[in-house]
Amino acid sequence: MKLTLVQGDITEQRVDAIVNAANSSLLGGGGVDGAIHRKGGPEILEECRALRASRYGGGLPVGQAVSTTAGRLPARWVIHTVGPVYSRNEDRSHLLASCYRESLKVADALGAATIAFPAVSTGVYRWPMDDAARISVTTVLRSGSNLDEARFVLFDLAAYEVFDRVLREFG
Ligand code: ADP
């Protein structure tokens, strides 16, 4: 699997699946989540509501992933995953790694060849970018996934530069 980096907006990526940094309600939020629902249209939220009414009555647990349509977005699917809130007192790295592993599993099961990830948990959930980049990059590199491409989409140049440095170190 090829690992690539771009600076940009995840909603504009032409890949089979884009990953949403959702919250456990699956009913929308700010950041990446807000942008995906705004541009993807109401079909995505409808499927999220159906998931809440069936498999995920209590919400999607942290570290897990589930797919819906991508509505009007160029991608075919949105894979919603819930990142952990960063904590100084508790190591939640395994949960952040799980978001990437579980999203790749869902993508594989869908038959996706390409996937785009945002930097999960680095916004409202406050995970430091360099640590998040190290966890994300190493987890995807070691996943053993059969996809052709995993793309990290970094919203600003500072985040792109951090991921670029980490990818050179581990890739
Ligand atoms: P979380 O709640 O998991 O922290 P956020 O959506 O608040 O999720 O932020 C995750 C990361 O996504 C942040 O680094 C933020 O700058 C970035 N981001 C926000 N909007 C977009 C977008 N449209 N495309 C790609 N990345 C985005």
Coordinates of N, CA, C and O and ligand atoms in Angstrom, one line a residue:
M1 N 0.8 -1.2 0.0 CA 0.0 0.0 0.0 C 0.9 1.3 0.0 O 1.8 1.3 0.8
K2 N 0.5 2.2 -0.9 CA 1.3 3.4 -1.0 C 0.7 4.4 0.0 O -0.5 4.6 0.1
L3 N 1.5 5.1 0.8 CA 1.1 6.1 1.7 C 1.4 7.5 1.2 O 2.6 7.7 0.8
T4 N 0.4 8.3 1.0 CA 0.7 9.7 0.4 C 0.2 10.8 1.3 O -0.7 10.5 2.2
L5 N 0.7 12.0 1.1 CA 0.3 13.1 1.9 C -0.2 14.3 1.0 O 0.5 14.5 0.0
V6 N -1.2 14.9 1.3 CA -1.6 16.2 0.6 C -2.1 17.2 1.7 O -2.6 16.8 2.7
Q7 N -1.8 18.5 1.3 CA -2.4 19.5 2.1 C -3.7 19.9 1.4 O -3.7 20.1 0.2
G8 N -4.8 19.9 2.2 CA -6.1 20.2 1.5 C -7.3 19.9 2.3 O -7.2 19.7 3.6
D9 N -8.4 19.8 1.6 CA -9.7 19.6 2.3 C -10.2 18.1 2.0 O -10.3 17.7 0.8
I10 N -10.5 17.4 3.0 CA -10.8 16.0 2.8 C -12.1 15.8 1.9 O -12.2 14.8 1.2
T11 N -13.0 16.7 2.0 CA -14.3 16.6 1.2 C -14.0 16.7 -0.3 O -14.9 16.3 -1.0
E12 N -12.9 17.1 -0.7 CA -12.6 17.3 -2.1 C -11.8 16.1 -2.7 O -11.5 16.1 -3.9
Q13 N -11.5 15.1 -1.9 CA -10.6 14.0 -2.3 C -11.4 13.1 -3.2 O -12.5 12.6 -2.9
R14 N -10.7 12.7 -4.4 CA -11.3 11.7 -5.3 C -10.7 10.4 -4.9 O -9.7 9.9 -5.5
V15 N -11.3 9.8 -3.9 CA -10.8 8.4 -3.5 C -12.1 7.6 -3.2 O -13.2 8.2 -3.2
D16 N -12.0 6.3 -3.0 CA -13.1 5.5 -2.8 C -13.8 5.8 -1.4 O -15.0 5.9 -1.4
A17 N -13.0 6.0 -0.4 CA -13.5 6.2 0.9 C -12.8 7.4 1.6 O -11.5 7.4 1.5
I18 N -13.5 8.3 2.2 CA -12.9 9.3 3.1 C -13.3 9.0 4.5 O -14.4 8.5 4.8
V19 N -12.4 9.2 5.4 CA -12.7 9.0 6.8 C -13.1 10.2 7.5 O -12.5 11.3 7.3
N20 N -14.2 10.1 8.3 CA -14.7 11.2 9.1 C -14.2 11.1 10.5 O -14.4 10.1 11.2
A21 N -13.7 12.2 11.1 CA -13.4 12.3 12.5 C -14.7 12.6 13.2 O -14.9 13.8 13.5
A22 N -15.5 11.6 13.4 CA -16.8 11.8 13.9 C -16.8 11.9 15.5 O -15.8 11.7 16.1
N23 N -18.0 12.1 16.0 CA -18.1 11.9 17.5 C -19.1 10.8 17.7 O -19.7 10.3 16.7
S24 N -19.1 10.3 18.9 CA -19.8 9.0 19.1 C -21.3 9.1 18.8 O -21.9 8.1 18.5
S25 N -21.9 10.2 18.8 CA -23.3 10.4 18.5 C -23.6 10.1 17.0 O -24.7 9.7 16.7
L26 N -22.6 10.2 16.2 CA -22.8 10.1 14.7 C -23.7 11.1 14.1 O -24.1 11.0 12.9
L27 N -24.1 12.1 14.9 CA -25.1 13.0 14.4 C -24.6 14.4 14.0 O -25.3 15.4 13.9
G28 N -23.3 14.4 13.8 CA -22.7 15.6 13.3 C -22.0 16.4 14.3 O -22.2 16.2 15.5
G29 N -21.1 17.3 13.9 CA -20.3 18.1 14.8 C -19.6 19.2 14.0 O -20.0 19.5 12.9
G30 N -18.5 19.7 14.6 CA -17.7 20.7 13.9 C -16.6 20.1 13.1 O -16.6 18.9 12.8
G31 N -15.6 20.9 12.7 CA -14.4 20.4 12.0 C -14.7 19.6 10.8 O -15.5 19.9 10.0
V32 N -14.0 18.5 10.6 CA -14.1 17.6 9.5 C -15.6 17.1 9.4 O -16.1 17.1 8.3
D33 N -16.1 16.7 10.5 CA -17.5 16.2 10.5 C -18.5 17.2 9.9 O -19.3 16.8 9.1
G34 N -18.4 18.4 10.4 CA -19.3 19.5 9.9 C -19.1 19.7 8.4 O -20.1 19.7 7.6
A35 N -17.9 19.7 7.9 CA -17.6 19.9 6.5 C -18.2 18.7 5.6 O -18.8 18.9 4.6
I36 N -18.0 17.5 6.1 CA -18.5 16.3 5.4 C -20.0 16.4 5.3 O -20.6 16.2 4.2
H37 N -20.7 16.6 6.3 CA -22.2 16.7 6.3 C -22.7 17.9 5.5 O -23.7 17.8 4.7
R38 N -22.0 19.0 5.6 CA -22.4 20.2 4.8 C -22.3 19.9 3.3 O -23.2 20.2 2.6
K39 N -21.2 19.4 2.9 CA -21.0 19.2 1.5 C -21.6 17.9 0.9 O -21.9 17.8 -0.2
G40 N -21.7 16.9 1.8 CA -22.2 15.6 1.3 C -23.7 15.6 1.3 O -24.3 14.7 0.6
G41 N -24.4 16.5 2.0 CA -25.8 16.5 2.0 C -26.5 15.6 3.0 O -25.8 14.8 3.7
P42 N -27.8 15.6 3.0 CA -28.6 15.0 4.1 C -28.6 13.4 4.1 O -28.9 12.8 5.1
E43 N -28.2 12.8 2.9 CA -28.2 11.4 2.9 C -27.3 10.7 3.9 O -27.6 9.7 4.4
I44 N -26.2 11.4 4.1 CA -25.2 10.8 5.1 C -25.8 10.8 6.5 O -25.7 9.8 7.2
L45 N -26.4 11.9 6.9 CA -27.0 12.0 8.2 C -28.2 11.0 8.4 O -28.3 10.4 9.4
E46 N -28.9 10.8 7.3 CA -30.0 9.8 7.3 C -29.4 8.4 7.6 O -30.0 7.7 8.5
E47 N -28.3 8.1 7.0 CA -27.8 6.7 7.3 C -27.2 6.7 8.7 O -27.2 5.6 9.3
C48 N -26.6 7.8 9.1 CA -26.1 7.8 10.5 C -27.2 7.6 11.5 O -27.1 6.9 12.5
R49 N -28.4 8.3 11.3 CA -29.5 8.1 12.1 C -30.0 6.7 12.2 O -30.4 6.1 13.2
A50 N -30.0 6.0 11.0 CA -30.4 4.6 10.9 C -29.5 3.7 11.7 O -29.9 2.8 12.4
L51 N -28.2 4.1 11.7 CA -27.2 3.3 12.5 C -27.5 3.5 14.0 O -27.3 2.5 14.7
R52 N -27.8 4.7 14.4 CA -28.1 4.9 15.8 C -29.4 4.2 16.2 O -29.5 3.8 17.3
A53 N -30.3 4.0 15.2 CA -31.5 3.3 15.6 C -31.4 1.8 15.5 O -32.3 1.0 15.9
S54 N -30.2 1.3 15.0 CA -30.0 -0.2 14.9 C -28.8 -0.6 15.7 O -28.8 -0.8 16.9
R55 N -27.7 -0.8 15.0 CA -26.5 -1.4 15.6 C -25.8 -0.5 16.7 O -25.2 -1.0 17.5
Y56 N -26.0 0.8 16.6 CA -25.3 1.7 17.5 C -26.2 2.6 18.3 O -26.0 3.8 18.3
G57 N -27.1 1.9 19.0 CA -28.1 2.6 19.8 C -27.4 3.5 20.9 O -27.8 4.6 21.2
G58 N -26.3 3.0 21.4 CA -25.5 3.8 22.4 C -24.4 4.7 21.8 O -23.6 5.2 22.5
G59 N -24.4 4.8 20.5 CA -23.4 5.6 19.8 C -22.3 4.7 19.3 O -22.2 3.5 19.7
L60 N -21.4 5.2 18.5 CA -20.3 4.5 18.0 C -19.1 4.6 19.0 O -18.7 5.7 19.3
P61 N -18.7 3.4 19.5 CA -17.6 3.5 20.5 C -16.3 4.1 20.0 O -16.0 4.0 18.8
V62 N -15.5 4.8 20.9 CA -14.2 5.3 20.5 C -13.3 4.2 19.9 O -13.3 3.1 20.5
G63 N -12.7 4.5 18.8 CA -11.7 3.5 18.2 C -12.4 2.6 17.2 O -11.7 1.9 16.5
Q64 N -13.7 2.7 17.1 CA -14.4 1.8 16.1 C -14.7 2.6 14.8 O -14.6 3.9 14.8
A65 N -15.2 2.0 13.8 CA -15.5 2.6 12.5 C -16.7 2.0 11.8 O -16.9 0.8 12.0
V66 N -17.4 2.8 11.1 CA -18.6 2.3 10.4 C -18.8 3.1 9.1 O -18.5 4.3 9.1
S67 N -19.3 2.5 8.0 CA -19.4 3.3 6.8 C -20.8 3.7 6.5 O -21.8 3.1 6.9
T68 N -20.9 4.8 5.7 CA -22.2 5.2 5.1 C -21.9 5.6 3.7 O -20.7 5.7 3.3
T69 N -22.9 6.0 2.9 CA -22.8 6.6 1.7 C -22.0 7.9 1.8 O -21.9 8.5 2.9
A70 N -21.4 8.4 0.7 CA -20.8 9.7 0.8 C -21.7 10.8 0.2 O -21.2 11.9 0.0
G71 N -22.9 10.5 -0.1 CA -23.8 11.5 -0.6 C -23.3 12.2 -1.8 O -22.9 11.5 -2.8
R72 N -23.3 13.5 -1.8 CA -22.8 14.3 -3.0 C -21.3 14.4 -3.1 O -20.9 15.2 -4.0
L73 N -20.6 13.9 -2.2 CA -19.1 14.0 -2.2 C -18.5 13.2 -3.4 O -19.2 12.2 -3.8
P74 N -17.3 13.5 -3.8 CA -16.7 12.7 -4.9 C -16.4 11.3 -4.5 O -16.3 10.4 -5.3
A75 N -16.2 11.0 -3.2 CA -15.9 9.7 -2.7 C -17.2 8.8 -2.8 O -18.3 9.3 -2.9
R76 N -17.0 7.5 -2.7 CA -18.1 6.6 -2.7 C -18.7 6.4 -1.3 O -19.9 6.2 -1.1
W77 N -17.8 6.3 -0.3 CA -18.2 6.0 1.1 C -17.5 7.0 2.0 O -16.4 7.5 1.8
V78 N -18.2 7.3 3.1 CA -17.6 7.9 4.3 C -17.5 6.8 5.4 O -18.5 6.1 5.7
I79 N -16.3 6.7 5.9 CA -16.1 5.8 7.0 C -15.9 6.7 8.3 O -15.0 7.5 8.4
H80 N -16.9 6.5 9.2 CA -17.0 7.4 10.4 C -16.2 6.7 11.5 O -16.4 5.5 11.7
T81 N -15.3 7.4 12.1 CA -14.5 6.8 13.2 C -14.5 7.8 14.3 O -14.5 9.0 14.1
V82 N -14.5 7.3 15.6 CA -14.5 8.2 16.7 C -13.1 8.2 17.4 O -12.7 7.2 18.0
G83 N -12.4 9.3 17.3 CA -11.1 9.4 17.9 C -11.2 9.6 19.4 O -12.3 10.1 19.9
P84 N -10.2 9.3 20.2 CA -10.2 9.6 21.6 C -9.9 11.1 21.9 O -9.1 11.7 21.1
V85 N -10.5 11.6 22.9 CA -10.1 13.0 23.4 C -8.7 12.8 24.0 O -8.4 11.8 24.7
Y86 N -7.8 13.7 23.7 CA -6.4 13.6 24.3 C -6.4 13.8 25.8 O -7.2 14.6 26.3
S87 N -5.6 13.0 26.4 CA -5.5 13.1 27.9 C -4.0 13.2 28.3 O -3.2 12.4 27.8
R88 N -3.6 14.1 29.2 CA -2.3 14.1 29.7 C -2.0 13.0 30.7 O -0.9 12.6 30.9
N89 N -3.1 12.6 31.4 CA -2.9 11.6 32.5 C -3.1 10.2 32.1 O -2.7 9.3 32.8
E90 N -3.6 9.9 30.9 CA -4.0 8.6 30.5 C -3.5 8.4 29.1 O -3.8 9.2 28.2
D91 N -2.8 7.2 28.8 CA -2.4 7.0 27.5 C -3.5 6.3 26.6 O -3.8 5.2 26.9
R92 N -4.0 7.1 25.7 CA -5.1 6.6 24.9 C -4.6 6.3 23.4 O -5.4 6.2 22.5
S93 N -3.3 6.1 23.3 CA -2.8 5.9 21.9 C -3.4 4.7 21.2 O -3.6 4.7 20.0
H94 N -3.6 3.6 22.0 CA -4.2 2.4 21.4 C -5.5 2.7 20.7 O -5.9 2.1 19.7
L95 N -6.3 3.7 21.3 CA -7.6 4.0 20.7 C -7.5 4.8 19.5 O -8.2 4.6 18.5
L96 N -6.5 5.7 19.4 CA -6.2 6.4 18.2 C -5.7 5.5 17.1 O -6.2 5.6 16.0
A97 N -4.8 4.6 17.4 CA -4.3 3.6 16.5 C -5.5 2.8 16.0 O -5.6 2.5 14.8
S98 N -6.4 2.4 16.9 CA -7.6 1.6 16.5 C -8.4 2.3 15.4 O -9.0 1.6 14.5
C99 N -8.6 3.6 15.5 CA -9.4 4.3 14.5 C -8.9 4.0 13.1 O -9.6 3.8 12.2
Y100 N -7.5 4.0 13.0 CA -6.9 3.8 11.6 C -7.0 2.4 11.2 O -7.4 2.1 10.1
R101 N -6.8 1.5 12.1 CA -6.9 0.0 11.8 C -8.3 -0.4 11.4 O -8.5 -1.0 10.4
E102 N -9.3 0.1 12.3 CA -10.7 -0.3 12.0 C -11.2 0.3 10.7 O -11.9 -0.3 10.0
S103 N -10.8 1.6 10.4 CA -11.2 2.2 9.2 C -10.7 1.5 8.0 O -11.4 1.3 7.0
L104 N -9.4 1.0 8.1 CA -8.8 0.3 7.0 C -9.6 -1.1 6.8 O -9.8 -1.5 5.7
K105 N -10.0 -1.7 7.9 CA -10.7 -3.0 7.8 C -12.0 -2.7 7.1 O -12.4 -3.5 6.3
V106 N -12.7 -1.7 7.5 CA -14.0 -1.4 6.9 C -13.8 -1.1 5.4 O -14.6 -1.6 4.5
A107 N -12.8 -0.3 5.0 CA -12.5 0.0 3.6 C -12.2 -1.3 2.8 O -12.7 -1.5 1.7
D108 N -11.4 -2.2 3.4 CA -11.1 -3.5 2.8 C -12.4 -4.3 2.5 O -12.6 -4.8 1.4
A109 N -13.3 -4.3 3.5 CA -14.5 -5.1 3.4 C -15.5 -4.5 2.3 O -16.2 -5.2 1.7
L110 N -15.4 -3.1 2.1 CA -16.2 -2.5 1.1 C -15.7 -2.7 -0.3 O -16.3 -2.5 -1.3
G111 N -14.4 -3.1 -0.4 CA -13.7 -3.3 -1.6 C -13.1 -2.0 -2.1 O -12.9 -1.8 -3.3
A112 N -12.9 -1.0 -1.2 CA -12.2 0.2 -1.6 C -10.8 0.0 -2.0 O -10.1 -0.9 -1.3
A113 N -10.3 0.7 -2.9 CA -8.8 0.6 -3.3 C -8.1 1.8 -2.7 O -6.9 1.8 -2.5
T114 N -8.8 2.9 -2.5 CA -8.1 4.2 -2.0 C -8.9 4.8 -0.9 O -10.1 4.7 -0.9
I115 N -8.2 5.3 0.1 CA -8.8 5.9 1.3 C -8.1 7.2 1.7 O -6.9 7.3 1.5
A116 N -8.8 8.1 2.2 CA -8.2 9.4 2.7 C -8.6 9.6 4.1 O -9.7 9.4 4.5
F117 N -7.5 9.9 4.9 CA -7.7 10.1 6.4 C -7.5 11.6 6.7 O -6.5 12.1 6.3
P118 N -8.2 12.2 7.6 CA -7.8 13.4 8.2 C -6.9 13.0 9.4 O -6.8 11.9 9.8
A119 N -6.4 14.1 10.1 CA -5.6 13.8 11.3 C -6.6 13.7 12.5 O -6.9 14.7 13.2
V120 N -7.1 12.5 12.7 CA -8.1 12.2 13.7 C -7.7 12.7 15.1 O -6.5 12.5 15.4
S121 N -8.5 13.3 15.8 CA -8.3 13.7 17.2 C -7.4 15.0 17.4 O -7.2 15.4 18.5
T122 N -7.0 15.6 16.3 CA -6.0 16.7 16.4 C -6.7 18.0 16.4 O -6.0 19.1 16.5
G123 N -8.0 18.0 16.3 CA -8.8 19.3 16.3 C -9.4 19.6 17.7 O -8.6 19.8 18.7
V124 N -10.7 19.5 17.8 CA -11.4 19.7 19.0 C -10.9 18.7 20.1 O -10.9 19.1 21.3
Y125 N -10.5 17.5 19.7 CA -10.0 16.6 20.7 C -8.5 16.7 21.1 O -8.0 15.9 21.9
R126 N -7.9 17.8 20.6 CA -6.6 18.3 21.1 C -5.4 17.4 21.2 O -4.4 17.7 21.9
W127 N -5.4 16.4 20.3 CA -4.2 15.5 20.4 C -3.0 16.3 19.7 O -3.2 16.9 18.6
P128 N -1.8 16.3 20.3 CA -0.7 17.1 19.8 C -0.3 16.5 18.4 O -0.3 15.3 18.2
M129 N -0.1 17.4 17.4 CA 0.0 16.9 16.0 C 1.2 16.0 15.8 O 1.0 15.0 15.1
D130 N 2.3 16.2 16.4 CA 3.5 15.3 16.1 C 3.3 13.9 16.7 O 3.6 12.9 16.0
D131 N 2.6 13.8 17.8 CA 2.3 12.5 18.4 C 1.3 11.8 17.6 O 1.4 10.6 17.3
A132 N 0.2 12.5 17.2 CA -0.8 12.0 16.4 C -0.3 11.5 15.0 O -0.6 10.4 14.5
A133 N 0.6 12.3 14.5 CA 1.2 11.9 13.2 C 2.0 10.6 13.3 O 1.9 9.7 12.5
R134 N 2.8 10.5 14.4 CA 3.6 9.2 14.6 C 2.7 8.0 14.8 O 2.9 7.0 14.1
I135 N 1.6 8.2 15.5 CA 0.7 7.0 15.8 C 0.0 6.7 14.4 O -0.1 5.5 14.1
S136 N -0.5 7.7 13.7 CA -1.3 7.4 12.5 C -0.4 6.8 11.4 O -0.8 5.8 10.8
V137 N 0.8 7.4 11.2 CA 1.6 6.9 10.1 C 2.1 5.5 10.4 O 2.1 4.6 9.6
T138 N 2.6 5.2 11.6 CA 3.1 3.9 12.0 C 2.0 2.8 11.9 O 2.2 1.7 11.5
T139 N 0.8 3.2 12.4 CA -0.3 2.2 12.4 C -0.7 1.9 11.0 O -0.9 0.7 10.6
V140 N -0.8 2.9 10.1 CA -1.2 2.6 8.7 C -0.1 1.8 8.0 O -0.4 0.8 7.3
L141 N 1.2 2.1 8.2 CA 2.3 1.4 7.6 C 2.3 -0.1 8.0 O 2.6 -0.9 7.3
R142 N 1.9 -0.3 9.3 CA 2.0 -1.7 9.8 C 0.7 -2.5 9.7 O 0.6 -3.6 10.2
S143 N -0.3 -1.9 9.0 CA -1.7 -2.5 9.0 C -1.8 -3.7 8.2 O -2.6 -4.6 8.5
G144 N -0.9 -3.9 7.2 CA -1.0 -5.0 6.4 C -2.2 -5.0 5.4 O -2.6 -6.0 4.9
S145 N -2.8 -3.8 5.3 CA -3.9 -3.6 4.4 C -3.6 -3.8 3.0 O -2.5 -3.5 2.5
N146 N -4.6 -4.3 2.2 CA -4.4 -4.5 0.8 C -4.8 -3.4 -0.1 O -4.8 -3.5 -1.3
L147 N -5.2 -2.2 0.5 CA -5.6 -1.1 -0.4 C -4.4 -0.6 -1.2 O -3.2 -0.9 -0.9
D148 N -4.7 0.1 -2.3 CA -3.6 0.6 -3.2 C -3.0 1.9 -2.5 O -1.8 2.0 -2.6
E149 N -3.9 2.7 -2.0 CA -3.3 4.0 -1.5 C -4.1 4.4 -0.2 O -5.3 4.4 -0.1
A150 N -3.3 4.9 0.8 CA -3.8 5.5 2.0 C -3.3 6.9 1.9 O -2.1 7.1 1.9
R151 N -4.2 7.9 1.9 CA -3.7 9.3 1.8 C -4.1 10.1 3.1 O -5.2 10.0 3.5
F152 N -3.1 10.8 3.6 CA -3.4 11.7 4.7 C -3.6 13.0 4.2 O -2.8 13.6 3.4
V153 N -4.8 13.6 4.6 CA -5.1 15.0 4.1 C -5.0 15.9 5.3 O -5.8 15.8 6.2
L154 N -4.0 16.8 5.2 CA -3.8 17.7 6.3 C -4.3 19.1 5.9 O -4.0 19.6 4.8
F155 N -5.0 19.7 6.8 CA -5.8 20.9 6.5 C -4.9 22.1 6.3 O -5.1 22.9 5.5
D156 N -3.8 22.2 7.1 CA -2.9 23.3 7.0 C -1.5 22.9 6.8 O -1.1 21.8 7.0
L157 N -0.7 23.9 6.4 CA 0.7 23.6 6.1 C 1.5 23.1 7.3 O 2.3 22.2 7.1
A158 N 1.2 23.6 8.5 CA 2.0 23.2 9.7 C 1.7 21.7 9.9 O 2.7 20.9 10.1
A159 N 0.5 21.2 9.8 CA 0.2 19.8 10.0 C 0.8 19.0 8.9 O 1.4 17.9 9.1
Y160 N 0.8 19.5 7.6 CA 1.4 18.8 6.5 C 2.9 18.5 6.8 O 3.4 17.5 6.6
E161 N 3.5 19.6 7.3 CA 5.0 19.5 7.5 C 5.3 18.5 8.6 O 6.3 17.8 8.5
V162 N 4.5 18.4 9.6 CA 4.7 17.5 10.7 C 4.6 16.0 10.1 O 5.4 15.2 10.4
F163 N 3.5 15.8 9.4 CA 3.3 14.4 8.8 C 4.4 14.1 7.8 O 4.9 12.9 7.8
D164 N 4.9 15.1 7.1 CA 5.9 14.8 6.1 C 7.2 14.4 6.8 O 7.9 13.4 6.4
R165 N 7.5 15.1 7.9 CA 8.7 14.7 8.7 C 8.6 13.3 9.3 O 9.5 12.5 9.2
V166 N 7.4 13.0 9.8 CA 7.2 11.7 10.4 C 7.3 10.6 9.4 O 7.8 9.5 9.6
L167 N 6.7 10.9 8.2 CA 6.7 9.8 7.1 C 8.1 9.6 6.7 O 8.5 8.4 6.4
R168 N 9.0 10.6 6.6 CA 10.4 10.4 6.2 C 11.1 9.6 7.3 O 12.0 8.8 6.9
E169 N 10.7 9.8 8.5 CA 11.4 9.1 9.6 C 11.0 7.6 9.6 O 11.9 6.7 9.9
F170 N 9.7 7.3 9.4 CA 9.2 5.9 9.6 C 9.0 5.2 8.2 O 8.9 4.0 8.2
G171 N 8.8 6.0 7.2 CA 8.3 5.4 5.9 C 9.3 4.6 5.1 O 10.5 4.7 5.3
Ligands
ADP1 P1 -11.4 15.7 16.3 O1 -12.7 16.0 17.0 O2 -11.2 14.2 16.0 O3 -10.2 16.4 16.9 P2 -11.6 17.8 14.2 O4 -12.5 17.7 13.0 O5 -11.9 18.8 15.2 O6 -11.7 16.3 14.8 O7 -10.1 17.9 13.7 C1 -9.3 16.9 13.1 C2 -8.3 17.5 12.2 O8 -8.9 17.8 10.9 C3 -7.7 18.9 12.6 O9 -6.3 18.8 12.4 C4 -8.4 19.9 11.7 O10 -7.5 21.0 11.4 C5 -8.6 19.1 10.4 N1 -9.7 19.5 9.5 C6 -10.7 20.3 9.8 N2 -11.5 20.4 8.7 C7 -10.9 19.7 7.7 C8 -11.2 19.4 6.3 N3 -12.2 19.9 5.7 N4 -10.3 18.5 5.6 C9 -9.3 18.0 6.3 N5 -8.9 18.2 7.5 C10 -9.7 19.1 8.3

